[in-house]
């Protein structure tokens, strides 16, 4: 039994609201029942509102990477040319999945901490007119950068290529419009802005994507989207779904829709603004430039001369506040403060306060309360 009060401010898994926990604790029932069919139907209708699509939506029982693999396995045949737009660790992962399915991957690397440059995408698409699939990341969790999916979609939709988007840490925190922006497949997962434990992923499929899915020659079984489509005719899934998680998903979606999606997105934007302001006031540097800073998390360079992982350790051990570390080439150099999902103004105030104390403990010349004050002022101005 965990007795410590702790604060989870990592970009997934994120805190689960009591209403979602309660929904998941309902007695178990079978998945080949009217009860489950009704639940799946309602969940899909609500997800369509979040994703802004009239196309198909499936809920899969696996983590977000599973949805990304499903997207690739169903659209990429061996030898296909795939343009991978990379801005960090998760862009690299998408490219690696395509490679595992035999794609000829053309990597377009914008550098960790930068966002996708649309001019470059336009040039690459012109240079590679035989591109079958373009891979993009909406919210690059490893760097706290958000990419212009609308802009990328407007370029890709003028070509025969499909646009697959990893929105694992963005959807639900940052607006995304699948149909209007020309997204052929969107992949997301339960444990980020959807406020659930890990275990479910969601995927959308456009009519343009279905044409490719039918003729695709890659092997697929658990990740077969035609199997999902056949089963959803009866509001069912090909294999046993995580029933309790579906109950939790409906509760989480109800919370989001009750708050109102524009308000959900505005809340995330406000939390990001306050966090960035506070961090700068403490004399630390932000990784993402203002114009493409994520609303879901903030990546911060560690203070000069202090290992970012040591700082996180002090915050976690002494103040029970968990920040995430850097990944790949940024390991030990940055730390990441998530403000996504079940997160509000006071969470940011707690996070900044713990950060100040951890910095002070490590000898960084911090004026206690300065970051907290900056965050509070942002919040008070927004009232
Ligand atoms: N893509 C992004 C942007 C992510 O943030 C993550 C998880 O952190 C993933 C993909 C992978 O998702 P999962 O860990 O659920 O497989």
Short mmCIF file of C-alpha atoms and ligand atoms in Angstrom, two decimals:
data_model
loop_
_atom_site.label_atom_id
_atom_site.label_comp_id
_atom_site.label_asym_id
_atom_site.label_seq_id
_atom_site.Cartn_x
_atom_site.Cartn_y
_atom_site.Cartn_z
CA UNK A 1 0.00 0.00 0.00
CA UNK A 2 1.42 3.37 -1.03
CA UNK A 3 1.13 5.77 1.90
CA UNK A 4 3.18 8.70 0.61
CA UNK A 5 1.43 11.63 -0.98
CA UNK A 6 3.12 12.04 -4.32
CA UNK A 7 2.76 14.12 -7.47
CA UNK A 8 3.11 12.51 -10.86
CA UNK A 9 4.21 15.12 -13.37
CA UNK A 10 5.67 12.89 -16.05
CA UNK A 11 4.28 12.72 -19.61
CA UNK A 12 2.58 9.40 -19.12
CA UNK A 13 1.34 7.58 -17.28
CA UNK A 14 -0.47 10.59 -15.82
CA UNK A 15 -2.72 10.82 -12.73
CA UNK A 16 -6.08 9.05 -13.03
CA UNK A 17 -9.14 10.97 -11.75
CA UNK A 18 -11.25 9.29 -9.02
CA UNK A 19 -14.29 9.16 -11.36
CA UNK A 20 -12.25 7.15 -13.86
CA UNK A 21 -10.90 4.83 -11.15
CA UNK A 22 -14.45 4.27 -9.90
CA UNK A 23 -15.74 3.48 -13.40
CA UNK A 24 -12.97 0.91 -13.86
CA UNK A 25 -13.83 -0.86 -10.61
CA UNK A 26 -17.30 -1.94 -11.79
CA UNK A 27 -17.93 -5.69 -11.77
CA UNK A 28 -16.55 -7.49 -14.81
CA UNK A 29 -18.81 -8.47 -17.68
CA UNK A 30 -18.32 -10.38 -20.91
CA UNK A 31 -17.20 -8.64 -24.06
CA UNK A 32 -19.48 -10.61 -26.40
CA UNK A 33 -22.53 -8.93 -24.88
CA UNK A 34 -24.95 -6.13 -25.63
CA UNK A 35 -23.50 -4.33 -22.62
CA UNK A 36 -20.05 -4.19 -24.20
CA UNK A 37 -21.45 -3.38 -27.66
CA UNK A 38 -23.29 -0.38 -26.20
CA UNK A 39 -20.16 0.76 -24.37
CA UNK A 40 -17.90 0.47 -27.43
CA UNK A 41 -20.44 2.28 -29.60
CA UNK A 42 -20.72 5.19 -27.14
CA UNK A 43 -16.94 5.40 -26.68
CA UNK A 44 -16.34 5.57 -30.43
CA UNK A 45 -18.97 8.30 -30.89
CA UNK A 46 -17.31 10.36 -28.15
CA UNK A 47 -13.80 9.78 -29.55
CA UNK A 48 -15.02 11.04 -32.93
CA UNK A 49 -15.83 14.35 -31.24
CA UNK A 50 -12.31 14.58 -29.79
CA UNK A 51 -10.61 13.61 -33.05
CA UNK A 52 -13.01 15.62 -35.24
CA UNK A 53 -13.62 12.79 -37.64
CA UNK A 54 -16.54 11.10 -39.30
CA UNK A 55 -14.22 8.26 -40.38
CA UNK A 56 -13.54 5.01 -38.58
CA UNK A 57 -12.18 4.87 -35.04
CA UNK A 58 -10.99 1.70 -33.31
CA UNK A 59 -9.90 1.16 -29.72
CA UNK A 60 -7.09 -1.39 -29.41
CA UNK A 61 -5.89 -3.22 -26.32
CA UNK A 62 -2.19 -2.33 -26.31
CA UNK A 63 0.00 0.70 -25.65
CA UNK A 64 0.47 3.58 -28.07
CA UNK A 65 3.31 1.90 -29.93
CA UNK A 66 0.82 -0.83 -30.84
CA UNK A 67 -1.39 1.72 -32.60
CA UNK A 68 1.69 3.05 -34.44
CA UNK A 69 2.60 -0.49 -35.49
CA UNK A 70 -1.02 -1.13 -36.56
CA UNK A 71 -0.90 2.00 -38.72
CA UNK A 72 2.35 0.93 -40.38
CA UNK A 73 1.50 -2.78 -40.71
CA UNK A 74 -1.73 -1.94 -42.52
CA UNK A 75 -0.40 0.68 -44.93
CA UNK A 76 3.28 -0.04 -45.59
CA UNK A 77 4.23 -2.92 -47.88
CA UNK A 78 7.86 -4.08 -48.10
CA UNK A 79 9.85 -1.76 -50.37
CA UNK A 80 7.44 1.19 -50.04
CA UNK A 81 9.00 4.60 -49.73
CA UNK A 82 8.19 6.24 -46.39
CA UNK A 83 9.05 9.84 -45.52
CA UNK A 84 9.69 10.09 -41.78
CA UNK A 85 9.55 13.60 -40.30
CA UNK A 86 11.68 13.37 -37.17
CA UNK A 87 11.89 15.87 -34.31
CA UNK A 88 12.93 13.54 -31.51
CA UNK A 89 12.76 10.09 -29.98
CA UNK A 90 9.20 9.23 -31.00
CA UNK A 91 9.70 10.35 -34.58
CA UNK A 92 12.66 7.97 -34.65
CA UNK A 93 10.51 5.19 -33.23
CA UNK A 94 7.90 5.64 -35.99
CA UNK A 95 10.66 5.44 -38.61
CA UNK A 96 12.05 2.29 -36.98
CA UNK A 97 8.64 0.60 -37.07
CA UNK A 98 8.38 1.36 -40.80
CA UNK A 99 11.87 -0.05 -41.27
CA UNK A 100 10.85 -3.23 -39.44
CA UNK A 101 8.09 -3.65 -42.04
CA UNK A 102 10.59 -3.41 -44.89
CA UNK A 103 9.99 0.20 -45.87
CA UNK A 104 12.56 2.24 -47.69
CA UNK A 105 12.67 5.04 -45.12
CA UNK A 106 13.72 8.55 -46.09
CA UNK A 107 14.46 10.30 -42.80
CA UNK A 108 14.01 14.04 -42.61
CA UNK A 109 15.61 15.01 -39.34
CA UNK A 110 14.88 18.48 -38.04
CA UNK A 111 16.97 18.07 -34.86
CA UNK A 112 15.84 17.45 -31.29
CA UNK A 113 14.20 20.62 -29.98
CA UNK A 114 13.14 21.92 -33.38
CA UNK A 115 9.82 21.48 -35.09
CA UNK A 116 9.02 20.30 -38.61
CA UNK A 117 9.74 22.96 -41.24
CA UNK A 118 6.96 22.96 -43.84
CA UNK A 119 9.15 24.28 -46.66
CA UNK A 120 11.45 21.28 -46.21
CA UNK A 121 8.47 18.91 -46.26
CA UNK A 122 7.26 20.48 -49.49
CA UNK A 123 10.72 20.06 -51.05
CA UNK A 124 11.05 16.44 -49.89
CA UNK A 125 7.63 15.52 -51.23
CA UNK A 126 8.58 17.05 -54.60
CA UNK A 127 11.91 15.18 -54.55
CA UNK A 128 10.20 11.88 -53.68
CA UNK A 129 6.93 11.80 -55.65
CA UNK A 130 6.80 8.01 -55.14
CA UNK A 131 6.34 8.43 -51.36
CA UNK A 132 3.61 6.09 -50.13
CA UNK A 133 3.40 7.16 -46.51
CA UNK A 134 4.46 10.20 -44.48
CA UNK A 135 5.05 9.76 -40.73
CA UNK A 136 4.69 12.71 -38.36
CA UNK A 137 4.54 13.33 -34.62
CA UNK A 138 1.99 15.81 -33.30
CA UNK A 139 3.53 16.31 -29.86
CA UNK A 140 7.15 15.16 -29.60
CA UNK A 141 7.25 14.09 -25.97
CA UNK A 142 11.03 13.78 -25.83
CA UNK A 143 11.52 17.49 -26.51
CA UNK A 144 8.22 19.21 -25.70
CA UNK A 145 7.79 20.40 -29.27
CA UNK A 146 4.47 20.47 -31.10
CA UNK A 147 4.42 20.12 -34.87
CA UNK A 148 2.11 21.82 -37.35
CA UNK A 149 0.02 18.82 -38.36
CA UNK A 150 -2.47 21.00 -40.18
CA UNK A 151 0.33 22.41 -42.35
CA UNK A 152 1.85 18.99 -42.97
CA UNK A 153 -1.60 17.60 -43.81
CA UNK A 154 -2.29 20.32 -46.35
CA UNK A 155 0.93 19.36 -48.20
CA UNK A 156 0.54 15.58 -47.99
CA UNK A 157 -3.13 15.62 -49.01
CA UNK A 158 -2.11 17.08 -52.39
CA UNK A 159 -0.16 13.88 -53.07
CA UNK A 160 -1.17 10.19 -53.26
CA UNK A 161 0.73 9.54 -49.99
CA UNK A 162 -0.98 8.78 -46.69
CA UNK A 163 -0.30 10.84 -43.57
CA UNK A 164 0.09 8.79 -40.37
CA UNK A 165 0.26 10.86 -37.19
CA UNK A 166 1.57 9.86 -33.78
CA UNK A 167 -0.68 11.86 -31.47
CA UNK A 168 0.04 9.66 -28.45
CA UNK A 169 0.87 12.53 -26.09
CA UNK A 170 -0.95 15.31 -27.92
CA UNK A 171 -4.53 14.22 -28.58
CA UNK A 172 -6.82 15.31 -25.78
CA UNK A 173 -4.42 18.08 -24.72
CA UNK A 174 -3.94 19.92 -28.01
CA UNK A 175 -6.63 20.27 -30.66
CA UNK A 176 -6.41 17.90 -33.59
CA UNK A 177 -8.82 17.78 -36.54
CA UNK A 178 -8.46 14.50 -38.39
CA UNK A 179 -10.82 15.16 -41.33
CA UNK A 180 -10.14 18.88 -41.86
CA UNK A 181 -6.37 18.47 -41.64
CA UNK A 182 -6.08 15.46 -43.94
CA UNK A 183 -4.87 12.93 -41.38
CA UNK A 184 -5.25 9.41 -42.76
CA UNK A 185 -4.43 7.62 -39.52
CA UNK A 186 -4.11 9.09 -36.06
CA UNK A 187 -2.63 7.02 -33.26
CA UNK A 188 -3.04 7.85 -29.61
CA UNK A 189 -3.05 6.13 -26.24
CA UNK A 190 -4.84 6.03 -22.90
CA UNK A 191 -2.17 7.01 -20.39
CA UNK A 192 -1.52 10.63 -21.37
CA UNK A 193 -4.15 13.35 -21.84
CA UNK A 194 -6.93 10.74 -21.72
CA UNK A 195 -6.24 10.35 -17.99
CA UNK A 196 -6.32 6.53 -17.92
CA UNK A 197 -3.78 3.91 -16.93
CA UNK A 198 -1.64 2.50 -19.77
CA UNK A 199 -3.24 -0.26 -21.85
CA UNK A 200 -5.47 1.15 -24.59
CA UNK A 201 -4.69 2.85 -27.85
CA UNK A 202 -6.99 4.53 -30.35
CA UNK A 203 -6.60 4.71 -34.10
CA UNK A 204 -8.53 6.48 -36.87
CA UNK A 205 -8.69 5.36 -40.50
CA UNK A 206 -9.65 7.64 -43.41
CA UNK A 207 -11.34 6.43 -46.64
CA UNK A 208 -8.06 7.16 -48.48
CA UNK A 209 -6.22 4.92 -46.02
CA UNK A 210 -8.73 2.06 -46.35
CA UNK A 211 -7.92 1.77 -50.08
CA UNK A 212 -4.28 1.13 -49.19
CA UNK A 213 -5.11 -1.15 -46.24
CA UNK A 214 -7.03 -3.53 -48.54
CA UNK A 215 -4.13 -4.01 -50.95
CA UNK A 216 -1.32 -3.94 -48.39
CA UNK A 217 0.96 -7.00 -48.43
CA UNK A 218 2.61 -6.82 -44.99
CA UNK A 219 1.84 -9.62 -42.53
CA UNK A 220 -0.59 -8.66 -39.75
CA UNK A 221 -2.70 -10.58 -37.31
CA UNK A 222 -3.27 -8.94 -33.92
CA UNK A 223 -2.95 -5.57 -35.66
CA UNK A 224 -5.24 -6.36 -38.60
CA UNK A 225 -7.49 -3.36 -39.21
CA UNK A 226 -9.76 -5.30 -41.62
CA UNK A 227 -10.41 -7.65 -38.66
CA UNK A 228 -11.28 -4.65 -36.48
CA UNK A 229 -13.61 -3.33 -39.17
CA UNK A 230 -15.41 -6.66 -39.52
CA UNK A 231 -15.95 -6.90 -35.75
CA UNK A 232 -17.03 -3.32 -35.22
CA UNK A 233 -20.05 -3.98 -37.41
CA UNK A 234 -21.40 -5.63 -34.24
CA UNK A 235 -19.59 -3.15 -31.96
CA UNK A 236 -17.09 -5.78 -30.96
CA UNK A 237 -13.34 -6.38 -31.15
CA UNK A 238 -11.48 -9.30 -32.76
CA UNK A 239 -9.79 -10.32 -29.49
CA UNK A 240 -10.58 -9.83 -25.80
CA UNK A 241 -10.54 -6.10 -25.06
CA UNK A 242 -9.46 -4.56 -21.74
CA UNK A 243 -13.09 -4.22 -20.64
CA UNK A 244 -12.43 -2.19 -17.47
CA UNK A 245 -10.31 0.25 -19.41
CA UNK A 246 -13.16 0.84 -21.85
CA UNK A 247 -15.34 1.76 -18.87
CA UNK A 248 -12.65 4.13 -17.68
CA UNK A 249 -12.29 5.60 -21.17
CA UNK A 250 -15.97 6.47 -21.28
CA UNK A 251 -15.73 8.17 -17.88
CA UNK A 252 -12.65 10.13 -18.99
CA UNK A 253 -14.32 11.18 -22.25
CA UNK A 254 -17.39 12.32 -20.30
CA UNK A 255 -15.16 14.49 -18.12
CA UNK A 256 -13.49 16.02 -21.18
CA UNK A 257 -16.76 16.67 -23.00
CA UNK A 258 -18.37 18.10 -19.86
CA UNK A 259 -15.49 20.53 -19.41
CA UNK A 260 -15.80 21.32 -23.12
CA UNK A 261 -12.98 20.56 -25.54
CA UNK A 262 -12.09 24.24 -26.15
CA UNK A 263 -11.78 24.65 -22.36
CA UNK A 264 -9.65 21.51 -22.07
CA UNK A 265 -7.25 22.88 -24.69
CA UNK A 266 -7.25 26.36 -23.13
CA UNK A 267 -6.43 24.84 -19.72
CA UNK A 268 -3.44 23.00 -21.17
CA UNK A 269 -2.24 26.17 -22.93
CA UNK A 270 -2.50 28.15 -19.69
CA UNK A 271 -0.61 25.53 -17.67
CA UNK A 272 2.14 25.50 -20.29
CA UNK A 273 2.39 29.29 -20.28
CA UNK A 274 2.69 29.44 -16.50
CA UNK A 275 5.27 26.65 -16.40
CA UNK A 276 7.44 28.26 -19.06
CA UNK A 277 7.27 31.65 -17.37
CA UNK A 278 8.18 30.16 -13.97
CA UNK A 279 11.13 28.20 -15.33
CA UNK A 280 12.55 31.28 -17.08
CA UNK A 281 12.17 33.32 -13.87
CA UNK A 282 14.33 30.73 -12.12
CA UNK A 283 17.09 31.39 -14.63
CA UNK A 284 16.71 28.07 -16.45
CA UNK A 285 16.51 27.61 -20.21
CA UNK A 286 13.66 26.07 -22.18
CA UNK A 287 14.32 23.52 -24.90
CA UNK A 288 11.42 24.29 -27.25
CA UNK A 289 11.18 27.70 -28.89
CA UNK A 290 8.01 29.69 -28.09
CA UNK A 291 6.41 29.24 -31.51
CA UNK A 292 6.30 25.45 -31.27
CA UNK A 293 6.25 24.83 -27.50
CA UNK A 294 3.98 21.99 -26.43
CA UNK A 295 0.94 22.68 -24.27
CA UNK A 296 1.18 19.17 -22.82
CA UNK A 297 4.68 19.26 -21.31
CA UNK A 298 7.64 21.56 -20.86
CA UNK A 299 11.22 20.43 -21.43
CA UNK A 300 13.86 22.34 -19.48
CA UNK A 301 17.66 22.33 -19.76
CA UNK A 302 19.29 21.27 -16.51
CA UNK A 303 21.02 24.11 -14.61
CA UNK A 304 24.63 24.61 -15.65
CA UNK A 305 26.92 22.34 -13.65
CA UNK A 306 24.08 20.20 -12.25
CA UNK A 307 23.04 16.84 -13.66
CA UNK A 308 19.35 17.08 -14.60
CA UNK A 309 18.80 13.54 -13.34
CA UNK A 310 20.23 14.45 -9.93
CA UNK A 311 17.82 17.37 -9.75
CA UNK A 312 14.93 15.03 -10.54
CA UNK A 313 16.10 12.63 -7.90
CA UNK A 314 16.06 15.33 -5.21
CA UNK A 315 12.59 16.50 -6.31
CA UNK A 316 11.26 12.96 -6.16
CA UNK A 317 12.97 11.82 -2.95
CA UNK A 318 12.59 14.98 -0.88
CA UNK A 319 9.36 16.45 -2.19
CA UNK A 320 7.62 13.45 -3.82
CA UNK A 321 7.33 15.27 -7.13
CA UNK A 322 8.17 13.17 -10.18
CA UNK A 323 9.53 14.91 -13.28
CA UNK A 324 10.63 12.97 -16.37
CA UNK A 325 14.23 12.80 -17.55
CA UNK A 326 15.75 13.32 -20.96
CA UNK A 327 15.70 10.57 -23.57
CA UNK A 328 18.34 9.54 -26.10
CA UNK A 329 20.84 12.30 -26.75
CA UNK A 330 19.19 14.51 -24.09
CA UNK A 331 19.60 12.03 -21.24
CA UNK A 332 20.93 13.79 -18.11
CA UNK A 333 20.76 17.14 -19.88
CA UNK A 334 17.09 18.03 -19.60
CA UNK A 335 14.11 17.31 -17.40
CA UNK A 336 10.46 17.42 -18.44
CA UNK A 337 7.48 18.72 -16.51
CA UNK A 338 4.18 17.33 -17.76
CA UNK A 339 0.96 19.30 -17.41
CA UNK A 340 -1.40 17.07 -19.32
CA UNK A 341 -4.65 15.32 -18.55
CA UNK A 342 -5.89 15.50 -14.96
CA UNK A 343 -3.77 18.53 -14.16
CA UNK A 344 -4.62 21.99 -12.96
CA UNK A 345 -3.13 25.29 -11.79
CA UNK A 346 -2.25 24.06 -8.30
CA UNK A 347 -0.32 21.12 -9.76
CA UNK A 348 1.90 23.59 -11.59
CA UNK A 349 2.39 25.65 -8.43
CA UNK A 350 3.40 22.49 -6.54
CA UNK A 351 5.75 21.45 -9.35
CA UNK A 352 7.49 24.82 -9.49
CA UNK A 353 7.74 25.03 -5.72
CA UNK A 354 9.39 21.57 -5.56
CA UNK A 355 11.70 22.55 -8.39
CA UNK A 356 12.80 25.66 -6.51
CA UNK A 357 13.56 23.67 -3.37
CA UNK A 358 15.43 20.97 -5.31
CA UNK A 359 17.51 23.66 -7.05
CA UNK A 360 18.29 25.29 -3.70
CA UNK A 361 19.32 21.93 -2.23
CA UNK A 362 21.79 21.48 -5.07
CA UNK A 363 23.30 24.93 -4.60
CA UNK A 364 21.72 26.71 -7.55
CA UNK A 365 21.30 30.40 -6.69
CA UNK A 366 17.52 30.42 -6.65
CA UNK A 367 15.33 33.09 -5.11
CA UNK A 368 12.69 30.99 -3.38
CA UNK A 369 9.17 31.81 -4.47
CA UNK A 370 10.20 33.63 -7.64
CA UNK A 371 9.03 30.89 -10.02
CA UNK A 372 5.92 30.22 -7.98
CA UNK A 373 5.05 33.91 -8.07
CA UNK A 374 5.51 34.01 -11.84
CA UNK A 375 3.14 31.07 -12.29
CA UNK A 376 0.61 32.54 -9.89
CA UNK A 377 0.65 35.83 -11.78
CA UNK A 378 -0.03 34.07 -15.08
CA UNK A 379 -3.00 32.32 -13.48
CA UNK A 380 -4.37 35.45 -11.83
CA UNK A 381 -4.13 37.39 -15.08
CA UNK A 382 -6.06 34.65 -16.86
CA UNK A 383 -9.08 34.85 -14.53
N1 LIG B 1 4.65 8.47 -29.18
C1 LIG B 1 4.73 9.44 -28.28
C2 LIG B 1 4.74 10.86 -28.76
C3 LIG B 1 4.83 9.14 -26.92
O1 LIG B 1 4.92 10.10 -26.01
C4 LIG B 1 4.86 7.78 -26.52
C5 LIG B 1 5.00 7.41 -25.10
O2 LIG B 1 5.60 8.09 -24.31
C6 LIG B 1 4.75 6.81 -27.51
C7 LIG B 1 4.65 7.18 -28.83
C8 LIG B 1 4.77 5.37 -27.16
O3 LIG B 1 3.61 5.02 -26.51
P1 LIG B 1 3.56 3.73 -25.55
O4 LIG B 1 4.63 3.91 -24.55
O5 LIG B 1 2.16 3.84 -25.00
O6 LIG B 1 3.75 2.54 -26.40
#
